[in-house]
Short mmCIF file of C-alpha atoms and ligand atoms in Angstrom, two decimals:
data_model
loop_
_atom_site.label_atom_id
_atom_site.label_comp_id
_atom_site.label_asym_id
_atom_site.label_seq_id
_atom_site.Cartn_x
_atom_site.Cartn_y
_atom_site.Cartn_z
CA MET C 24 -0.10 0.03 -0.12
CA SER C 25 1.80 3.03 -1.17
CA VAL C 26 1.71 5.69 1.38
CA THR C 27 2.77 8.36 -1.00
CA ALA C 28 -0.11 9.67 -3.16
CA THR C 29 1.24 10.47 -6.81
CA PRO C 30 -0.63 11.63 -9.95
CA ALA C 31 0.79 8.44 -11.60
CA GLY C 32 -0.69 6.42 -8.82
CA LEU C 33 -3.97 8.13 -9.17
CA CYS C 34 -4.09 7.35 -12.91
CA ALA C 35 -3.31 3.75 -12.34
CA PHE C 36 -6.13 3.68 -9.63
CA VAL C 37 -8.73 5.09 -11.94
CA ASP C 38 -7.79 3.06 -14.81
CA ALA C 39 -7.97 -0.16 -12.65
CA SER C 40 -11.41 0.83 -11.49
CA PRO C 41 -14.20 1.35 -14.26
CA SER C 42 -17.10 0.46 -11.80
CA PRO C 43 -17.82 0.67 -8.02
CA PHE C 44 -17.22 -3.24 -7.87
CA HIS C 45 -13.72 -2.61 -9.43
CA VAL C 46 -13.11 0.28 -7.01
CA VAL C 47 -13.76 -2.05 -4.21
CA HIS C 48 -11.76 -4.86 -5.89
CA THR C 49 -8.62 -2.39 -6.29
CA VAL C 50 -8.76 -1.10 -2.69
CA ALA C 51 -9.48 -4.81 -1.35
CA ASN C 52 -6.38 -5.96 -3.14
CA GLU C 53 -4.13 -3.22 -1.67
CA LEU C 54 -5.49 -3.86 1.78
CA THR C 55 -4.98 -7.57 1.54
CA ALA C 56 -1.24 -7.26 0.21
CA ASN C 57 -0.77 -5.08 3.38
CA GLY C 58 -1.90 -7.47 6.06
CA PHE C 59 -5.69 -6.62 6.05
CA ARG C 60 -8.09 -9.43 6.68
CA GLU C 61 -11.50 -9.58 5.07
CA LEU C 62 -14.27 -9.97 7.72
CA SER C 63 -17.71 -11.49 6.70
CA GLU C 64 -20.74 -9.60 8.01
CA SER C 65 -22.68 -12.85 8.08
CA ARG C 66 -20.65 -14.38 11.10
CA PRO C 67 -19.92 -12.91 14.58
CA TRP C 68 -16.57 -11.60 15.14
CA ASP C 69 -14.19 -12.72 17.65
CA LEU C 70 -11.11 -10.86 17.07
CA PRO C 71 -7.54 -10.56 18.73
CA ALA C 72 -6.96 -7.29 20.51
CA ALA C 73 -5.09 -5.71 17.51
CA GLY C 74 -5.32 -6.24 13.88
CA ARG C 75 -6.25 -4.82 10.40
CA TYR C 76 -9.59 -5.61 8.92
CA PHE C 77 -12.05 -4.77 6.09
CA VAL C 78 -15.59 -5.63 5.12
CA VAL C 79 -17.13 -5.28 1.57
CA ARG C 80 -20.80 -4.97 1.05
CA GLY C 81 -21.28 -4.87 -2.91
CA GLY C 82 -19.75 -1.66 -4.21
CA SER C 83 -18.98 -0.38 -0.80
CA ILE C 84 -16.09 -1.05 1.59
CA VAL C 85 -15.03 -0.17 5.08
CA ALA C 86 -11.55 -0.68 6.54
CA TRP C 87 -10.04 -0.14 9.91
CA VAL C 88 -7.00 -0.66 12.27
CA GLU C 89 -7.82 -2.05 15.73
CA THR C 90 -5.21 -1.13 18.41
CA GLY C 91 -7.41 -2.42 21.28
CA ALA C 92 -7.47 0.92 22.99
CA SER C 93 -11.04 2.36 23.61
CA GLN C 94 -10.90 5.40 21.60
CA PRO C 95 -13.00 7.45 19.20
CA PHE C 96 -13.00 7.13 15.42
CA ARG C 97 -11.41 9.36 12.75
CA VAL C 98 -13.24 8.49 9.47
CA VAL C 99 -12.41 9.22 5.88
CA GLY C 100 -15.57 8.75 3.68
CA ALA C 101 -15.60 8.60 -0.17
CA HIS C 102 -17.89 7.34 -2.74
CA THR C 103 -17.10 4.68 -5.42
CA ASP C 104 -19.79 5.27 -8.04
CA SER C 105 -19.63 7.86 -10.86
CA PRO C 106 -22.47 8.85 -13.20
CA ASN C 107 -22.44 6.76 -16.44
CA LEU C 108 -24.48 5.13 -18.90
CA ARG C 109 -25.80 1.67 -17.86
CA VAL C 110 -27.11 -1.31 -19.39
CA LYS C 111 -30.83 -1.97 -19.50
CA GLN C 112 -32.58 -5.50 -18.71
CA HIS C 113 -33.52 -6.03 -22.28
CA PRO C 114 -30.63 -4.36 -24.20
CA ASP C 115 -30.83 -5.67 -27.52
CA LEU C 116 -32.51 -3.09 -29.98
CA THR C 117 -32.27 -2.61 -33.70
CA SER C 118 -33.02 0.62 -35.59
CA ALA C 119 -32.13 1.47 -39.35
CA GLY C 120 -30.14 -1.56 -39.74
CA TRP C 121 -28.16 -0.99 -36.73
CA GLN C 122 -27.87 -3.09 -33.80
CA LEU C 123 -27.96 -1.19 -30.60
CA VAL C 124 -27.54 -1.75 -26.95
CA GLY C 125 -30.02 -0.05 -24.74
CA LEU C 126 -28.32 2.27 -22.30
CA GLU C 127 -29.74 4.52 -19.72
CA PRO C 128 -27.98 7.41 -17.34
CA TYR C 129 -27.06 6.51 -13.84
CA GLY C 130 -26.93 9.64 -11.71
CA GLY C 131 -26.48 13.11 -13.09
CA ALA C 132 -24.32 11.92 -16.11
CA TRP C 133 -23.36 15.02 -18.32
CA LEU C 134 -24.76 13.25 -21.46
CA ASN C 135 -22.89 15.30 -24.04
CA SER C 136 -19.66 14.18 -22.78
CA TRP C 137 -20.48 10.43 -23.57
CA LEU C 138 -21.01 10.97 -27.32
CA ASP C 139 -18.45 9.74 -29.84
CA ARG C 140 -16.25 8.12 -27.33
CA ASP C 141 -14.93 4.42 -27.44
CA LEU C 142 -16.64 2.64 -24.63
CA GLY C 143 -15.86 -0.64 -22.82
CA ILE C 144 -18.15 -2.50 -20.36
CA SER C 145 -17.64 -3.41 -16.78
CA GLY C 146 -19.63 -4.32 -13.69
CA ARG C 147 -20.89 -7.66 -12.07
CA ILE C 148 -23.26 -10.36 -12.95
CA THR C 149 -24.74 -13.17 -10.88
CA VAL C 150 -24.61 -16.58 -12.12
CA ARG C 151 -26.62 -19.74 -11.21
CA GLU C 152 -24.34 -22.65 -9.97
CA GLY C 153 -26.84 -25.40 -9.24
CA ASN C 154 -29.28 -23.84 -6.89
CA ALA C 155 -26.84 -21.39 -5.59
CA LEU C 156 -25.66 -17.95 -6.83
CA SER C 157 -22.11 -16.82 -7.42
CA GLU C 158 -21.00 -13.33 -8.36
CA LYS C 159 -18.48 -12.49 -11.04
CA LEU C 160 -16.77 -9.24 -12.08
CA ILE C 161 -16.92 -8.22 -15.67
CA ARG C 162 -14.52 -6.08 -17.60
CA ILE C 163 -14.03 -5.58 -21.25
CA ASP C 164 -11.51 -2.88 -22.18
CA GLU C 165 -12.13 -3.00 -25.85
CA PRO C 166 -14.14 -0.41 -27.90
CA LEU C 167 -17.22 -2.43 -28.14
CA LEU C 168 -19.86 0.40 -27.84
CA ARG C 169 -20.10 3.97 -29.12
CA VAL C 170 -22.99 6.61 -28.95
CA PRO C 171 -22.64 8.62 -32.04
CA GLN C 172 -23.92 12.02 -32.15
CA LEU C 173 -26.17 13.63 -34.62
CA ALA C 174 -24.12 15.38 -37.66
CA ILE C 175 -24.19 19.16 -37.28
CA HIS C 176 -25.91 19.46 -40.63
CA LEU C 177 -28.95 17.66 -39.28
CA SER C 178 -29.37 19.82 -36.11
CA GLU C 179 -32.09 22.52 -36.12
CA ASP C 180 -29.80 25.37 -35.48
CA ARG C 181 -26.20 24.06 -35.48
CA ARG C 182 -25.68 25.10 -31.81
CA GLY C 183 -25.76 21.43 -30.51
CA VAL C 184 -28.81 19.12 -29.80
CA SER C 185 -30.58 18.59 -26.68
CA LEU C 186 -30.36 14.94 -25.56
CA ASP C 187 -33.16 12.87 -24.59
CA PRO C 188 -32.13 10.14 -21.95
CA GLN C 189 -34.52 7.79 -23.27
CA ARG C 190 -33.94 8.05 -27.06
CA HIS C 191 -30.43 9.54 -27.77
CA VAL C 192 -27.91 7.52 -25.72
CA ASN C 193 -28.28 3.90 -27.00
CA ALA C 194 -24.95 2.63 -28.18
CA VAL C 195 -24.21 1.17 -31.77
CA TRP C 196 -22.19 -2.25 -31.42
CA GLY C 197 -22.94 -3.66 -34.84
CA VAL C 198 -24.32 -3.26 -38.35
CA GLY C 199 -25.82 -5.77 -40.72
CA GLY C 200 -25.97 -9.54 -40.24
CA ALA C 201 -28.12 -11.40 -37.73
CA PRO C 202 -28.71 -9.75 -34.59
CA ARG C 203 -26.75 -10.98 -31.56
CA SER C 204 -27.65 -11.08 -27.92
CA PHE C 205 -25.51 -8.50 -26.06
CA LEU C 206 -25.66 -10.45 -22.68
CA GLY C 207 -24.97 -13.83 -24.73
CA TYR C 208 -21.76 -12.20 -26.19
CA LEU C 209 -20.59 -11.00 -22.55
CA ALA C 210 -21.29 -14.48 -21.05
CA GLU C 211 -19.40 -16.09 -23.90
CA ARG C 212 -16.47 -13.64 -23.31
CA ALA C 213 -16.68 -14.60 -19.59
CA ALA C 214 -16.76 -18.24 -20.43
CA ILE C 215 -20.04 -18.59 -18.81
CA ASP C 216 -23.25 -20.44 -19.87
CA PRO C 217 -25.61 -17.55 -21.23
CA ASP C 218 -28.45 -19.40 -19.60
CA ALA C 219 -26.75 -19.25 -16.20
CA VAL C 220 -26.87 -15.32 -16.09
CA LEU C 221 -29.51 -14.39 -13.53
CA GLY C 222 -28.77 -10.63 -12.82
CA TRP C 223 -26.44 -7.76 -13.73
CA GLU C 224 -25.21 -4.38 -13.06
CA LEU C 225 -23.36 -3.46 -16.17
CA MET C 226 -22.09 -0.02 -17.23
CA THR C 227 -19.91 1.74 -19.92
CA HIS C 228 -16.34 3.23 -19.48
CA ASP C 229 -14.47 5.77 -21.30
CA LEU C 230 -11.39 3.71 -22.80
CA THR C 231 -9.01 6.58 -23.18
CA PRO C 232 -6.23 6.27 -20.37
CA SER C 233 -5.89 8.68 -17.56
CA ALA C 234 -2.95 11.20 -18.16
CA PRO C 235 -1.17 14.35 -16.99
CA VAL C 236 -2.15 17.18 -19.41
CA GLY C 237 -1.18 20.82 -19.86
CA ARG C 238 1.93 23.00 -20.57
CA ASP C 239 3.55 21.92 -17.27
CA LEU C 240 1.86 18.38 -17.06
CA ASP C 241 0.41 19.61 -13.68
CA LEU C 242 -3.12 18.77 -14.61
CA ILE C 243 -4.78 15.46 -14.72
CA SER C 244 -7.24 14.38 -17.30
CA ALA C 245 -9.33 11.33 -16.20
CA PRO C 246 -12.65 9.73 -16.06
CA ARG C 247 -14.51 9.27 -12.77
CA LEU C 248 -12.37 11.79 -10.59
CA ASP C 249 -15.50 12.43 -8.94
CA ASN C 250 -14.94 10.56 -6.77
CA GLN C 251 -12.21 8.19 -7.30
CA ALA C 252 -9.64 11.04 -6.71
CA THR C 253 -10.97 10.93 -2.90
CA CYS C 254 -10.89 7.00 -2.99
CA TYR C 255 -7.36 7.08 -4.02
CA ALA C 256 -6.18 9.98 -1.73
CA GLY C 257 -8.23 8.41 1.20
CA LEU C 258 -6.50 4.97 0.46
CA CYS C 259 -3.02 6.66 0.68
CA ALA C 260 -3.98 8.61 3.78
CA PHE C 261 -5.23 5.68 5.52
CA ALA C 262 -1.95 3.77 4.80
CA GLU C 263 0.01 6.46 6.37
CA ALA C 264 -2.34 6.52 9.32
CA VAL C 265 -1.92 2.52 9.51
CA ALA C 266 1.74 3.09 9.84
CA GLU C 267 1.68 5.82 12.43
CA PRO C 268 -1.69 5.95 14.16
CA GLY C 269 -2.84 8.85 16.34
CA ALA C 270 -5.19 9.17 19.17
CA ALA C 271 -8.11 7.73 17.32
CA THR C 272 -8.87 4.42 15.49
CA PRO C 273 -8.43 5.20 11.68
CA VAL C 274 -11.36 4.29 9.55
CA LEU C 275 -11.78 4.33 5.66
CA VAL C 276 -15.28 4.06 4.24
CA MET C 277 -16.20 4.20 0.56
CA PHE C 278 -19.94 4.08 -0.28
CA ASP C 279 -21.61 3.08 -3.48
CA HIS C 280 -24.88 4.80 -4.64
CA GLU C 281 -23.98 8.49 -3.81
CA GLU C 282 -24.71 9.78 -7.23
CA VAL C 283 -28.41 8.39 -6.92
CA GLY C 284 -29.23 9.46 -3.33
CA SER C 285 -27.20 7.08 -1.19
CA GLN C 286 -30.57 5.38 -0.20
CA SER C 287 -29.92 1.45 -0.53
CA ASP C 288 -28.26 -1.43 1.33
CA ARG C 289 -24.89 -0.05 0.98
CA GLY C 290 -25.20 3.68 0.37
CA ALA C 291 -24.26 6.35 2.95
CA HIS C 292 -27.95 6.24 4.20
CA SER C 293 -27.71 2.43 5.03
CA ASP C 294 -26.69 0.94 8.29
CA LEU C 295 -23.26 -0.01 6.98
CA LEU C 296 -21.11 2.53 8.81
CA PRO C 297 -22.95 2.62 12.05
CA SER C 298 -23.06 -1.38 12.21
CA ILE C 299 -19.41 -1.83 11.56
CA LEU C 300 -18.37 0.82 14.10
CA GLU C 301 -20.58 -0.69 16.83
CA ARG C 302 -19.22 -4.23 15.97
CA ILE C 303 -15.56 -2.87 16.30
CA VAL C 304 -16.63 -1.53 19.87
CA LEU C 305 -18.32 -4.73 20.67
CA ALA C 306 -15.36 -6.91 19.45
CA ARG C 307 -13.05 -4.77 21.91
CA GLY C 308 -15.26 -6.13 24.58
CA GLY C 309 -17.37 -2.85 25.01
CA GLY C 310 -21.17 -2.54 24.93
CA ARG C 311 -23.83 -0.21 23.48
CA SER C 312 -22.74 2.46 25.95
CA GLU C 313 -19.03 2.36 24.99
CA TYR C 314 -20.08 2.46 21.34
CA LEU C 315 -22.08 5.74 21.83
CA ALA C 316 -19.27 7.18 23.96
CA ALA C 317 -16.81 6.46 21.06
CA LEU C 318 -19.22 8.06 18.48
CA ALA C 319 -19.44 11.36 20.70
CA GLY C 320 -15.53 11.89 20.00
CA SER C 321 -15.40 10.85 16.50
CA ILE C 322 -15.24 13.16 13.44
CA LEU C 323 -15.96 12.02 9.79
CA ALA C 324 -14.30 13.79 6.89
CA SER C 325 -16.71 13.27 3.83
CA GLY C 326 -14.47 13.45 0.98
CA ASP C 327 -15.96 14.46 -2.40
CA MET C 328 -14.63 16.65 -5.13
CA ALA C 329 -15.23 20.37 -5.25
CA HIS C 330 -15.94 22.79 -7.98
CA ALA C 331 -12.86 24.94 -9.12
CA THR C 332 -13.73 28.20 -10.66
CA HIS C 333 -14.14 27.70 -14.42
CA PRO C 334 -12.30 30.25 -16.52
CA ASN C 335 -14.96 30.19 -19.30
CA TYR C 336 -17.79 30.56 -16.77
CA PRO C 337 -16.44 32.57 -13.84
CA GLU C 338 -19.83 34.18 -13.25
CA ARG C 339 -21.21 30.83 -12.26
CA HIS C 340 -19.45 30.79 -9.16
CA GLU C 341 -19.51 32.87 -5.87
CA PRO C 342 -17.40 35.62 -6.47
CA ALA C 343 -15.79 36.05 -3.04
CA HIS C 344 -15.06 32.25 -3.13
CA GLN C 345 -12.93 31.36 -5.96
CA ILE C 346 -11.44 28.14 -5.85
CA GLU C 347 -8.07 27.41 -7.74
CA VAL C 348 -6.78 24.00 -9.13
CA ASN C 349 -3.53 23.16 -7.50
CA GLY C 350 -4.46 25.55 -4.79
CA GLY C 351 -4.97 22.96 -1.97
CA PRO C 352 -7.86 21.05 -0.51
CA VAL C 353 -11.37 22.61 -0.16
CA LEU C 354 -13.63 23.01 2.84
CA LYS C 355 -17.39 22.96 1.68
CA VAL C 356 -19.95 24.81 3.62
CA ASN C 357 -23.54 25.12 3.02
CA GLN C 358 -25.98 26.96 5.31
CA ASN C 359 -28.83 24.60 4.23
CA LEU C 360 -26.89 21.61 4.97
CA ARG C 361 -26.32 20.10 1.45
CA TYR C 362 -22.94 19.75 3.10
CA ALA C 363 -22.62 18.69 6.67
CA THR C 364 -19.76 20.96 7.88
CA ASP C 365 -20.26 22.73 11.09
CA ALA C 366 -17.69 24.92 13.07
CA VAL C 367 -16.35 22.12 14.90
CA GLY C 368 -15.79 19.86 11.87
CA ALA C 369 -14.27 22.77 9.84
CA GLY C 370 -11.78 23.45 12.95
CA ALA C 371 -10.73 19.68 12.90
CA PHE C 372 -10.20 19.94 9.06
CA ALA C 373 -8.47 23.48 9.21
CA LEU C 374 -6.16 21.95 11.96
CA ALA C 375 -5.26 19.05 9.86
CA CYS C 376 -4.23 21.33 7.02
CA ALA C 377 -2.05 23.46 9.16
CA GLN C 378 -0.46 20.23 10.25
CA ALA C 379 -0.03 18.87 6.96
CA GLU C 380 1.32 22.17 5.89
CA VAL C 381 -1.32 22.66 2.98
CA PRO C 382 -3.21 25.70 2.06
CA LEU C 383 -7.10 25.58 2.73
CA GLN C 384 -9.64 26.89 0.45
CA ARG C 385 -13.25 27.69 1.54
CA TYR C 386 -16.11 26.86 -0.95
CA VAL C 387 -19.57 28.47 -0.80
CA HIS C 388 -21.99 27.52 -3.74
CA ARG C 389 -23.81 30.61 -5.32
CA ALA C 390 -26.99 31.26 -3.26
CA ASP C 391 -28.94 31.49 -6.50
CA LEU C 392 -28.04 28.01 -7.83
CA PRO C 393 -29.08 24.55 -6.47
CA CYS C 394 -26.13 23.00 -4.67
CA GLY C 395 -25.32 19.28 -4.97
CA SER C 396 -24.86 17.04 -1.95
CA THR C 397 -22.36 14.43 -0.59
CA ILE C 398 -22.40 11.44 1.74
CA GLY C 399 -21.79 13.94 4.56
CA PRO C 400 -25.23 14.91 5.62
CA MET C 401 -26.45 11.29 5.63
CA SER C 402 -23.53 9.90 7.37
CA ALA C 403 -23.78 12.42 9.97
CA ALA C 404 -27.45 11.95 10.46
CA ARG C 405 -27.01 7.96 10.62
CA THR C 406 -24.14 8.17 13.19
CA GLY C 407 -24.58 11.42 15.04
CA MET C 408 -20.80 12.04 14.37
CA THR C 409 -19.43 15.51 13.91
CA THR C 410 -18.90 15.61 9.95
CA VAL C 411 -16.94 17.88 7.72
CA ASP C 412 -17.37 17.96 3.93
CA VAL C 413 -14.07 18.59 2.03
CA GLY C 414 -12.57 17.92 -1.30
CA ALA C 415 -10.13 18.45 -4.02
CA PRO C 416 -10.93 21.13 -6.76
CA GLN C 417 -11.79 19.95 -10.33
CA LEU C 418 -13.51 21.14 -13.44
CA ALA C 419 -16.13 19.33 -15.61
CA MET C 420 -17.62 17.35 -12.83
CA HIS C 421 -19.99 14.61 -13.94
CA SER C 422 -18.55 14.83 -17.43
CA ALA C 423 -17.22 11.35 -18.92
CA ARG C 424 -13.86 13.03 -18.63
CA GLU C 425 -12.83 15.45 -15.78
CA LEU C 426 -9.88 17.66 -14.83
CA MET C 427 -8.04 18.18 -11.61
CA GLY C 428 -4.59 19.53 -10.52
CA ALA C 429 -1.56 17.02 -10.22
CA GLN C 430 -0.43 19.00 -7.01
CA ASP C 431 -3.75 18.56 -5.30
CA VAL C 432 -3.25 14.89 -5.30
CA PHE C 433 -0.29 15.33 -2.59
CA ALA C 434 -2.13 18.07 -0.83
CA TYR C 435 -5.30 16.28 -0.57
CA SER C 436 -3.80 13.07 0.63
CA ALA C 437 -1.49 14.80 3.15
CA VAL C 438 -4.41 16.55 4.88
CA LEU C 439 -6.53 13.41 5.00
CA ALA C 440 -3.62 11.66 6.62
CA ALA C 441 -3.15 14.38 9.16
CA PHE C 442 -7.01 14.32 9.86
CA LEU C 443 -6.89 10.41 10.50
CA THR C 444 -4.00 10.85 13.10
CA PRO C 445 -5.15 13.52 15.47
CA ALA C 446 -2.66 14.08 18.46
CA ASP C 447 -5.85 14.63 20.61
CA ALA C 448 -9.31 13.31 20.09
CA THR C 449 -10.95 14.51 23.27
CA PRO C 450 -14.63 13.42 23.26
CA ARG C 451 -17.02 16.56 23.21
ZN1 ZN O 15 -19.25 12.98 -5.98
#
């Protein structure tokens, strides 16, 4: 597990992780290689006093280091999902001699950015084995699909078309010949009997590799920076905290389903985080009272990407809160609690920035534009923990291709590491 976050490391992480299930796979592999043991939620835990553990629930993962001390938690949270185009249940379509794969948007995908790109397929399928189910990761990094846009000459005013998510985002994958079953094709590629495929969560991904760009190569062009840049920075920070823990138990949590509201078995609105934290205290020999006492002194940093001020649209941003790429981590505050930050959480994060010797930028959304949300408010409501919403600056959020600063990779990871290892974690 690399303690030092680097732009190349981020690019490799993103390219290895086209779906939430692959993010979890990438993170679990890193953890396992570094002495972490996966625990099953379906069995009681009888753990030694000290150890390194993680739990996977679908596209979500929680990792922690047990030291045996009864102390509060410091939690870094992120989300594993990104907006994209996903495969429908009956995907095989034909139109004008073309064979199409029926797709629909997941989350707030910026649809125009998905056009004219070479798209691969990833996700998971469930497979029948006798009368039991098994689960399999699927990944095809080949230009299988493409959503072609309308020629400019056929548009009404040559200023771009408005896209209908029902009609305009189906992908072509063949022309002429006999129609082929898309799922049958995938099953064949995965060496599975097509009739044994029972369920699937399949999605498209941009095949262009992530890369440093710009005059000084100090920008990173990549898909899914929201929010894999936080997953990566959080993992590196967690590795640092594991090597030298502070006065709190370091916890890393990554949730699926943030982009669609977090309300699921494994989203931030689920019991995933509180139930794991409670089981950690129970495994220490504590009870419900000790669990609640530990929560009272705990703080969660909800990490998600932040909007840098766009040079072509500066008027879209709050004029007194300009955010610079490569200008350091961002504290996100919203008076209507679209972000969970309060003065105590803000203080803990500002202190971590000072300790990590990185600058802090303070973000406020324009009061006349609707503000997006994060896992922060829901995690705070589910656990009662002080929560602070933070991030790293980027442009083009929810595009198939996003842009952030290379320097921010170092600073973001450094501040999250400082946050995870407080010298003092006095309960409130
Ligand atoms: Zn996000």
